[in-house]
Coordinates of C-alpha atoms and ligand atoms in Angstrom, one line a residue:
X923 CA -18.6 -10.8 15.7
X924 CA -15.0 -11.5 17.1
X925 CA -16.1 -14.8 17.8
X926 CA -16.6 -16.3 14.2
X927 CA -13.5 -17.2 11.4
X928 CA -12.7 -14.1 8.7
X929 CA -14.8 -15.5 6.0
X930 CA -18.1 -15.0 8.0
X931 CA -17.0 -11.5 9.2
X932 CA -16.4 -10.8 5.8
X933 CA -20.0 -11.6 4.7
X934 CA -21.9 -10.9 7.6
X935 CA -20.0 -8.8 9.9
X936 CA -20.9 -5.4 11.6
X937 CA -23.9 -4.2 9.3
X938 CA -26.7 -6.0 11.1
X939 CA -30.3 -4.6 10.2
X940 CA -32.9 -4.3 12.8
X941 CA -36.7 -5.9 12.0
X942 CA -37.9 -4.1 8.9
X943 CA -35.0 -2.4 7.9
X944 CA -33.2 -3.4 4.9
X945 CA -30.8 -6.8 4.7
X946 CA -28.2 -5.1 2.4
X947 CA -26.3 -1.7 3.7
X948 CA -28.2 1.1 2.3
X949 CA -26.5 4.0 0.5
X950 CA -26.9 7.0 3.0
X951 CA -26.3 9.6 0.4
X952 CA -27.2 12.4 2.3
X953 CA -24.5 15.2 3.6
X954 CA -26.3 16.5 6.5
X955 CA -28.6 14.6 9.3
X956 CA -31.9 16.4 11.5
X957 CA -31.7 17.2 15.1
X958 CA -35.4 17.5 17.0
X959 CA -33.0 20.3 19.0
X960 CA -29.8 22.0 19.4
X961 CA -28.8 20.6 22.4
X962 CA -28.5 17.5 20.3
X963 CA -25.9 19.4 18.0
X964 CA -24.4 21.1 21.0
X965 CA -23.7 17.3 22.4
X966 CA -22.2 16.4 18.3
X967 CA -19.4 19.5 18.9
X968 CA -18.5 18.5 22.1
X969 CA -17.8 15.1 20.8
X970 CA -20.5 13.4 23.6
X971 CA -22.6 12.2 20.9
X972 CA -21.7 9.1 18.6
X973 CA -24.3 10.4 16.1
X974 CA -23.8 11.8 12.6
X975 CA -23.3 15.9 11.8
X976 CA -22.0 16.5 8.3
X977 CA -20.9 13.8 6.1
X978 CA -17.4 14.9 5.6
X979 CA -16.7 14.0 9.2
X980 CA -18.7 10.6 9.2
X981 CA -22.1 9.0 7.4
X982 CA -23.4 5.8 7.7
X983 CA -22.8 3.5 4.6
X984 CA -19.3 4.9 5.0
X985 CA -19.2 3.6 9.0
X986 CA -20.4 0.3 8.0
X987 CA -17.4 0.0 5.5
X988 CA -14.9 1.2 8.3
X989 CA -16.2 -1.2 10.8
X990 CA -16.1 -4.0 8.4
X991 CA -12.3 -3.5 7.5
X992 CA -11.5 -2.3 11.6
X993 CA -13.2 -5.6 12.3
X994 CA -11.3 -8.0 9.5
X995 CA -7.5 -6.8 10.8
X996 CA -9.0 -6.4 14.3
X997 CA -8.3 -2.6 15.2
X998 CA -10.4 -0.4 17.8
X999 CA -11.2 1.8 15.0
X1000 CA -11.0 2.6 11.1
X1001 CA -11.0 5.9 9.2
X1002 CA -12.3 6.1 5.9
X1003 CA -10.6 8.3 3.3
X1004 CA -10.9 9.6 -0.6
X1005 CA -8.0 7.3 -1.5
X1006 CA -4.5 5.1 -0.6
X1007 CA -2.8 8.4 -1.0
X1008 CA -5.3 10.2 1.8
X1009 CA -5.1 7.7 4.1
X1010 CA -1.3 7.6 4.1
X1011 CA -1.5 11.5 4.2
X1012 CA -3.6 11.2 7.1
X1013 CA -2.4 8.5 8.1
X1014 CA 1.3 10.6 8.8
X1015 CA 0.1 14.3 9.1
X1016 CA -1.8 13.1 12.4
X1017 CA 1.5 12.9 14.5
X1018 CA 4.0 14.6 12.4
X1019 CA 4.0 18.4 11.8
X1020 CA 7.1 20.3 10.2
X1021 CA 10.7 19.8 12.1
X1022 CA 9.4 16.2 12.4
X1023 CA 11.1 13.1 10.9
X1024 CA 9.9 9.4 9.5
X1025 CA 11.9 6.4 8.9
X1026 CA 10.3 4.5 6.1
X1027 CA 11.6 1.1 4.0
X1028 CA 12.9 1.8 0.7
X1029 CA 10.7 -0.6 -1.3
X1030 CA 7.5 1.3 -0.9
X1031 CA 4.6 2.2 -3.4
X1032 CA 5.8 4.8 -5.6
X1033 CA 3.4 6.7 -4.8
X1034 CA 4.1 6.7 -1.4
X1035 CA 7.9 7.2 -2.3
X1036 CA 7.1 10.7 -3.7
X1037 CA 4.9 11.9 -0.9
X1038 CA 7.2 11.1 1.6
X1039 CA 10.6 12.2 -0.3
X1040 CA 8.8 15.4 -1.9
X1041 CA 5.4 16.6 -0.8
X1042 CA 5.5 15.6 3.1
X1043 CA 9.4 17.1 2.7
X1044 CA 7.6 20.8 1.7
X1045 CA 5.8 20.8 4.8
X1046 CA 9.1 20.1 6.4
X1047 CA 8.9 16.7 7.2
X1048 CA 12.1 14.4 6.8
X1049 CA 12.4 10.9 5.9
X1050 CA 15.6 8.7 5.5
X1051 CA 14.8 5.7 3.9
X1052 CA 16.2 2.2 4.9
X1053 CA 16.5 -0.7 3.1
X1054 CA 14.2 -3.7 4.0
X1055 CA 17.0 -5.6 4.9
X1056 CA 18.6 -3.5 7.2
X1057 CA 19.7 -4.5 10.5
X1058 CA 17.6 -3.9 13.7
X1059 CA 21.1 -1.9 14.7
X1060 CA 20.9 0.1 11.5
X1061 CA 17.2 0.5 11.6
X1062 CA 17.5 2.0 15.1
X1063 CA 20.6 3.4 14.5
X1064 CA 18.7 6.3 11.9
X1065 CA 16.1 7.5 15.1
X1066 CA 16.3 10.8 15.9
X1067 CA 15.1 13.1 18.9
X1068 CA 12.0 14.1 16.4
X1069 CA 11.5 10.7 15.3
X1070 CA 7.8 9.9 14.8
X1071 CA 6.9 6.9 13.1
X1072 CA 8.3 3.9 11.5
X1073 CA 6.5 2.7 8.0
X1074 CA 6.9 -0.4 6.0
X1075 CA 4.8 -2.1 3.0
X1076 CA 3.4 -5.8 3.9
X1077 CA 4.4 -6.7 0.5
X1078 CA 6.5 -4.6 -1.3
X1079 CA 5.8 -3.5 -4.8
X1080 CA 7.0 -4.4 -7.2
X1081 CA 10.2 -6.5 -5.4
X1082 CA 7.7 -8.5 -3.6
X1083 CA 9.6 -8.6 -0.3
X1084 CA 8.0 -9.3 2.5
X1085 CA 8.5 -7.1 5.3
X1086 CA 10.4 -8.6 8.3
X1087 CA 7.9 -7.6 11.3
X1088 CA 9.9 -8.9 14.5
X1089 CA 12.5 -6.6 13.1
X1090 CA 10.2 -3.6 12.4
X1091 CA 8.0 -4.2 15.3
X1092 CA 11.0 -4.4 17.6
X1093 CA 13.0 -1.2 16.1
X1094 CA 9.6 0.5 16.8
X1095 CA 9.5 -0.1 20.1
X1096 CA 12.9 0.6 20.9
X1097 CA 12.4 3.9 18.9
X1098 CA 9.2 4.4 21.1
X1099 CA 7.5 5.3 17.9
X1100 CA 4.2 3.8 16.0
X1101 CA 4.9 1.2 14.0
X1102 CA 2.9 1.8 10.5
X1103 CA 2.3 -0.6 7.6
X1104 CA 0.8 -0.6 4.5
X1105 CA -0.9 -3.8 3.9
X1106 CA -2.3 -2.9 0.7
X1107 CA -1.4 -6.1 -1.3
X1108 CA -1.6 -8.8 1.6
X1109 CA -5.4 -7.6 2.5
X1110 CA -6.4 -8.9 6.2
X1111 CA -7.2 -12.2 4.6
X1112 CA -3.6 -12.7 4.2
X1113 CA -1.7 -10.8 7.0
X1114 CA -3.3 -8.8 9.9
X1115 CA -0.4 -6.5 10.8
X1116 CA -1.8 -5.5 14.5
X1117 CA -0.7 -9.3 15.1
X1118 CA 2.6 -9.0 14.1
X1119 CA 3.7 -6.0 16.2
X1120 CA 1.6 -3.2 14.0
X1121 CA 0.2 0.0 15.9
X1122 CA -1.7 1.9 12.8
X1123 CA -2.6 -0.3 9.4
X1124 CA -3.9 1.4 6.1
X1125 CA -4.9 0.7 2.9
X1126 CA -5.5 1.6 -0.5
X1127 CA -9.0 0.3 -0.9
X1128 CA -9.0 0.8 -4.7
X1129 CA -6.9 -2.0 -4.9
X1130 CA -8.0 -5.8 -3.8
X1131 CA -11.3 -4.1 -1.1
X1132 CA -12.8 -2.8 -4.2
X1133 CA -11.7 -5.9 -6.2
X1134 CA -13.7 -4.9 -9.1
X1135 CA -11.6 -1.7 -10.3
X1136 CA -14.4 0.3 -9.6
X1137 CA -13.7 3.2 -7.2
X1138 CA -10.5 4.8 -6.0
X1139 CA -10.8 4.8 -1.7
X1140 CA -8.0 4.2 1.3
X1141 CA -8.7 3.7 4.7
X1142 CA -6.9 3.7 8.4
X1143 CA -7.1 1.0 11.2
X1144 CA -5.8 2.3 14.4
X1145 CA -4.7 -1.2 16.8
X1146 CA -5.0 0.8 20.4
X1147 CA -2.3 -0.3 21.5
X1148 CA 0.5 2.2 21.6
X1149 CA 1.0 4.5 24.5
X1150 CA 0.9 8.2 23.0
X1151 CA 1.4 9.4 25.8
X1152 CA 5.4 9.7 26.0
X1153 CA 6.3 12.9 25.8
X1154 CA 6.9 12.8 21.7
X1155 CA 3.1 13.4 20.6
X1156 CA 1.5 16.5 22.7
X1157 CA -1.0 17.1 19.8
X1158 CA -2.7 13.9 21.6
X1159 CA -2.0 14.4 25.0
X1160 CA -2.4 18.4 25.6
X1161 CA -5.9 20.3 25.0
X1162 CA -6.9 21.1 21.1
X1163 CA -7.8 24.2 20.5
X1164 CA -10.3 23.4 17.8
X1165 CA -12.2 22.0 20.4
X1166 CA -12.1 23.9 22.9
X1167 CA -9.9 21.9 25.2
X1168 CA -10.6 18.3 24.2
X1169 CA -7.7 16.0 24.8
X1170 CA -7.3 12.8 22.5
X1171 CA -5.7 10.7 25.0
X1172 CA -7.6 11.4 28.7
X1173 CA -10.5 11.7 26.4
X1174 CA -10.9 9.0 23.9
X1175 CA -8.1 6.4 25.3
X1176 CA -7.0 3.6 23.0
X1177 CA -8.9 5.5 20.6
X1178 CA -6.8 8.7 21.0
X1179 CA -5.7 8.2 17.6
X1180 CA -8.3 7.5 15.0
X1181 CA -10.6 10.1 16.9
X1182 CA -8.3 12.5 16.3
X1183 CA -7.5 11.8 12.7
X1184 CA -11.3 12.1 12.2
X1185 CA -12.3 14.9 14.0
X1186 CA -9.3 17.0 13.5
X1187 CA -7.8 15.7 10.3
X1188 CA -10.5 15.0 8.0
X1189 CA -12.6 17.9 9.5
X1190 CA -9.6 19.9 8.5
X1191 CA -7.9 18.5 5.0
X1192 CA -11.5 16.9 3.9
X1193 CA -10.1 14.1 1.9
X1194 CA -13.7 12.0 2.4
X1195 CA -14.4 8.8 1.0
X1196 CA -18.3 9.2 -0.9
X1197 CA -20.9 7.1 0.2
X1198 CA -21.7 5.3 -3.1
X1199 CA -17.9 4.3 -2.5
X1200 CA -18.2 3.1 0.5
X1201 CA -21.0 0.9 -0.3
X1202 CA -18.7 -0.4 -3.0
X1203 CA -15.9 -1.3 -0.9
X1204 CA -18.0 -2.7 1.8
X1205 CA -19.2 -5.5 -0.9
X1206 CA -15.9 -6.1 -2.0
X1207 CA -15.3 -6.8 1.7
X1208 CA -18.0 -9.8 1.4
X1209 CA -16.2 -11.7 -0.8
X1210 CA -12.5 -10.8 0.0
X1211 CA -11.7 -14.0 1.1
X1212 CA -13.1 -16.0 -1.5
X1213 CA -11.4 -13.8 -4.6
X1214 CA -8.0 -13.4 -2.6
X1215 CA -8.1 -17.4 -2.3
X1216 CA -8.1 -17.5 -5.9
X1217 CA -5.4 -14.6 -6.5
X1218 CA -3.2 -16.7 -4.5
X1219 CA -4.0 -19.8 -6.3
X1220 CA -3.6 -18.8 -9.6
X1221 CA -1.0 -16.4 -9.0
X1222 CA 1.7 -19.2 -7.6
X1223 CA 0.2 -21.7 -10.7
X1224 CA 1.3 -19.0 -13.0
X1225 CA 4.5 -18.8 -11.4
X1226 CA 5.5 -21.9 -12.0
X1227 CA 4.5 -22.0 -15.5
X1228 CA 6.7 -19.3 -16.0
X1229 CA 9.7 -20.9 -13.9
X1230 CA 9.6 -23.3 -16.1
X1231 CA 9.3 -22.0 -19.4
X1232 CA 12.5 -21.9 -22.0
X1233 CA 12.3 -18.3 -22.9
X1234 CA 11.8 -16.9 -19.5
X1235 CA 15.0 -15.4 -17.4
X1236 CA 13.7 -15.5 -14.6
X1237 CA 10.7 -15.1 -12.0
X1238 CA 9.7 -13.5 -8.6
X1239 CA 6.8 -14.6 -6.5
X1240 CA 6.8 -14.8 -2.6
X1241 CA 5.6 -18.5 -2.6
X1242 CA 8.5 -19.6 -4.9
X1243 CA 11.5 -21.3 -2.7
X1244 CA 13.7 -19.4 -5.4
X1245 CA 12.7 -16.2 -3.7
X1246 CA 14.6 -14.6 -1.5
X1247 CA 11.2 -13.7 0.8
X1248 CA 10.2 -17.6 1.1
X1249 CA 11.2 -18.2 4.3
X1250 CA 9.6 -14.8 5.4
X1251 CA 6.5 -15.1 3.6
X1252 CA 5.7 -18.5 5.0
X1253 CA 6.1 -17.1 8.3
X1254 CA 4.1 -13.9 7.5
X1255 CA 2.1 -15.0 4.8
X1256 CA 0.7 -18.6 5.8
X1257 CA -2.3 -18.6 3.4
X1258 CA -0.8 -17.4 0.6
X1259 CA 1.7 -15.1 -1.4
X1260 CA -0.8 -12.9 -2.6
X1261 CA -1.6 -12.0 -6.1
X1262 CA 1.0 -10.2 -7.4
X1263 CA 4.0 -11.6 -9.7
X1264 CA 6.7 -10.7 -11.8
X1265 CA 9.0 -12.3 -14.2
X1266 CA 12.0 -10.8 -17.1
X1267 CA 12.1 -12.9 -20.4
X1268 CA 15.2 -14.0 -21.9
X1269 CA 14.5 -11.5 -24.6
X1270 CA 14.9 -8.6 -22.3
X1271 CA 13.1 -5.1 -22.0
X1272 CA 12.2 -5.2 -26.0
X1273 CA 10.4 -8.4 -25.5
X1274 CA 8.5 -7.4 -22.3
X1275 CA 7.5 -4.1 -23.5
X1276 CA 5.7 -6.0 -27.0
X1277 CA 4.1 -8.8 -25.0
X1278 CA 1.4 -6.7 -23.8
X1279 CA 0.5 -6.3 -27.1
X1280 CA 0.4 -10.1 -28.0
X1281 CA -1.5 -10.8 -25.3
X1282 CA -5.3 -11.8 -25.6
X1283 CA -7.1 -12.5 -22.4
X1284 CA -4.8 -10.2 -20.0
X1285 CA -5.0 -6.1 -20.5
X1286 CA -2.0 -3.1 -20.3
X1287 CA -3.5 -1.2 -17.3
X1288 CA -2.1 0.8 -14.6
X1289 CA -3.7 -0.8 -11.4
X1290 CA -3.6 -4.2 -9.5
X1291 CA -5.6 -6.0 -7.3
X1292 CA -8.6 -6.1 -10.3
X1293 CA -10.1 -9.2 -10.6
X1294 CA -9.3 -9.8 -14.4
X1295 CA -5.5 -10.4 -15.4
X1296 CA -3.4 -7.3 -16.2
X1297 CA 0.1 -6.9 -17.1
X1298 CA 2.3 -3.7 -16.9
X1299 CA 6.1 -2.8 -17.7
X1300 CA 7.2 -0.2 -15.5
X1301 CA 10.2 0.5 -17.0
X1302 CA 8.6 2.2 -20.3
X1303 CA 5.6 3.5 -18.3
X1304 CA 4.9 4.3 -14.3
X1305 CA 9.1 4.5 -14.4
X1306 CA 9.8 6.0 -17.5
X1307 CA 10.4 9.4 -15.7
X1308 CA 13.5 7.8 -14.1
X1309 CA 16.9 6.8 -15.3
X1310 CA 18.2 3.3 -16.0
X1311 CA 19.8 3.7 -13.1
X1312 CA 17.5 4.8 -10.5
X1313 CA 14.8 2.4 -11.9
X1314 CA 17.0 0.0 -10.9
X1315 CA 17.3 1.3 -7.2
X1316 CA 13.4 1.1 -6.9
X1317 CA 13.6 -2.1 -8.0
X1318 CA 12.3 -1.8 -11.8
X1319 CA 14.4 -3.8 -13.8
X1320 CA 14.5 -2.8 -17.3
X1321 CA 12.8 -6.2 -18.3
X1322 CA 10.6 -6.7 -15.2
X1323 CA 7.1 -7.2 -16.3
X1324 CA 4.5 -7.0 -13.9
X1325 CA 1.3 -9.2 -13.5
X1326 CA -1.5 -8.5 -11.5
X1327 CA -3.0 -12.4 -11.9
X1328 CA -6.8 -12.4 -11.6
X1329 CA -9.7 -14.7 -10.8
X1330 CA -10.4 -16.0 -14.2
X1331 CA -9.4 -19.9 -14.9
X1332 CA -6.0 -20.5 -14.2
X1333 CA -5.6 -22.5 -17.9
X1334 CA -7.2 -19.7 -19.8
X1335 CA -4.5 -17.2 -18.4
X1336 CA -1.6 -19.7 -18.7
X1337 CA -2.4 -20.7 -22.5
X1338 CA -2.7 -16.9 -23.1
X1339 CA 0.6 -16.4 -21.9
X1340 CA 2.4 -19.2 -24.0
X1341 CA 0.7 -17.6 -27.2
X1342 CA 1.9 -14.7 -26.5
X1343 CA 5.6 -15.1 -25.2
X1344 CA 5.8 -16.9 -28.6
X1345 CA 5.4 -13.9 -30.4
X1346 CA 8.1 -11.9 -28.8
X1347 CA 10.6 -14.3 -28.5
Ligands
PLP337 C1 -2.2 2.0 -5.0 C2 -1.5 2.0 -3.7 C3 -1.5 3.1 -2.9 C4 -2.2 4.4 -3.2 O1 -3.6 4.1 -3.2 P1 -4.6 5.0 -4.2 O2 -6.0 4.5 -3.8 O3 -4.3 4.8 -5.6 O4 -4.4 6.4 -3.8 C5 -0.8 3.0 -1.7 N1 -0.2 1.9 -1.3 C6 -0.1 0.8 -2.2 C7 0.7 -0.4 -1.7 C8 -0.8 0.8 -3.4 O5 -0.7 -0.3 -4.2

């Protein structure tokens, strides 16, 4: 299917049904498959068969959804995981073991932040964080002897920079390391990474994939392309154990990588994504392109509502020449700025905390990427754990409120809005 635009691979791409079996991807919800003998299952340890041997390894409705999104941001191969937070786990933990070190952008997912400053830090693995902005020089300048990957965010939440990926792209390579991104909140409708200089790509499915707020899932698209074989990654190159002398590289070849994080990885740590899931995330995919459209549109509309509105202080959207990402996310992000925005009112943290409450249309929920409107203010919820002052160094502004702008009609949310700033102001 590498032939047709995005929006057809989105509907009909990868899952094709011989005669008389069903149109729509069936829910294989089955954890084990039968073998007429056991030279079959001999061939499935010996990784020389393709076929299905225990569902926490691989099962079919969950394939289908990994060669959907591996097709959409045009990898050689995608690894399907329980959630964001697996797949980022995995994600790492395939090439980095303790004595290791990451360099990672500062304006990450929180939840990303705390794996990689506390839990990845247990196992002995160090990060130093750079700031978006940094210079290829300073970037660089932080790589070690056990330097093993470079990570940024697409779009970064909830500053909503967009990540600089000549600069990234080239630091990796310098480094010699894989260049990782989270392109969570762009999607592959709006940014494919692997074009912009990208070895590995995840995402948390839950978010826009899913679309629906339905089921929490991540996933992992390897791009091929990087050359593991370089003296800093011998879990690839040398003979594993665990299978009796397999070697990812010599073996598997530009898909060294993801065939390790399966067969190893998720063998190992188990962190599988469920079938009904799958299936779940595999219909989001068909209509990814149609919702993130919208997102966009109604997301940048909304923005300039708010610019313009008396009793707003300020605003921060990508697609807004006031931001300081414009330039970058016209480059990055040609189709659009995605559907995430925020804004501070004049009346400060007070006012932003109560205008949840006033609102009619748009919920208080902790998620994004849900195809109705939802609004959130970090600093008196997902931040309140922090001081004023580190809030403020993640980016949370004590009156930042977050919107996550959905699908619905763009006058509906705007008019909800305007009611309800008027009752906090
Ligand atoms: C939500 C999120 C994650 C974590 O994903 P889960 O599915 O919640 O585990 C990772 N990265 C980004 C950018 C996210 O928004």
């Amino acid at each position: 299917m590498k032939n047709y635009q995005i929006e057809t691979n989105c509907v009909q791409g990868t899952y094709k049904p011989k005669s008389g079996e069903p149109r729509v991807l069936p829910i294989t919800q089955s954890t084990t498959y039968k073998y007429s003998n056991s030279d079959d299952v001999a061939d499935l340890f010996d990784l020389k068969s393709d076929q299905h041997m225990y569902s926490r390894i691989s099962n079919p409705t969950v394939s289908a959804f990994e060669d959907k999104i591996n097709l959409l941001e045009g990898g050689v191969g995608a690894l399907a995981a329980s959630s964001g937070q697996a797949a980022t786990t995995l994600a790492f933990l395939n090439i980095c073991s303790a004595g290791d070190h990451i360099i990672a952008a500062s304006t990450i997912y929180g939840g990303t932040f705390n794996l990689l400053k506390v839990s990845l830090k247990k196992l002995g693995i160090q990060v130093t964080f750079v700031e978006p902005d940094a210079s290829y020089e300073e970037i660089v300048g932080e790589c070690r002897d056990n330097t093993k990957a470079l990570f940024g965010e697409t779009i970064g939440n909830p500053g909503l920079n967009i990540l600089d990926f000549d600069k990234f792209a080239k630091a990796s390579k310098k480094m010699d390391v894989p260049f990782i991104v989270d392109n969570t909140l762009a999607t592959p409708i709006l940014c494919n990474p692997l074009d912009h200089g990208a070895d590995i790509v995840i995402h948390s499915a839950t978010k826009y994939i899913d679309g629906h707020a339905t089921s929490v899932g991540g996933v992992i698209i390897d791009g091929g392309k990087f050359n593991w074989d370089n003296g800093k990654f011998p879990e690839l190159v040398d003979p594993d154990e665990s299978y009796h002398g397999v070697q990812y590289v010599k073996d598997f070849g530009e898909k060294a990588y993801i065939t390790k994080a399966r067969v190893q990885m998720l063998r190992d740590f188990g962190m599988t994504l469920s079938p009904f899931n799958a299936f779940l995330f595999h219909k989001g995919l068909e209509t990814l392109h149609l919702r993130m459209g919208r997102h966009c549109e109604n997301a940048l509309k909304l923005a300039e509502f708010l610019e313009n509105h008396k009793d707003v202080e300020w605003v921060s959207y990508p697609k807004l020449e006031s931001h300081e990402s414009y330039d970058m996310g016209n480059k990055y992000l040609p189709k659009g700025g995605g559907g995430i925005l925020s804004f501070g009112l004049k009346g400060g943290a007070e006012a932003g905390k109560k205008l949840a409450e006033h609102l009619e249309l748009v919920s208080l929920v902790v998620h994004l990427g849900d195809l109705r409107t939802s609004i959130l203010h970090p600093a008196s919820t997902t931040h309140r754990q922090l001081t004023e002052e580190e809030q403020i160094k993640s980016g949370v502004l004590p009156d930042l409120i977050r919107i996550s702008v959905g699908i619905e009609n763009i006058e509906d949310i705007i008019k909800d809005f305007e009611n309800g700033i008027k009752e906090v102001v």
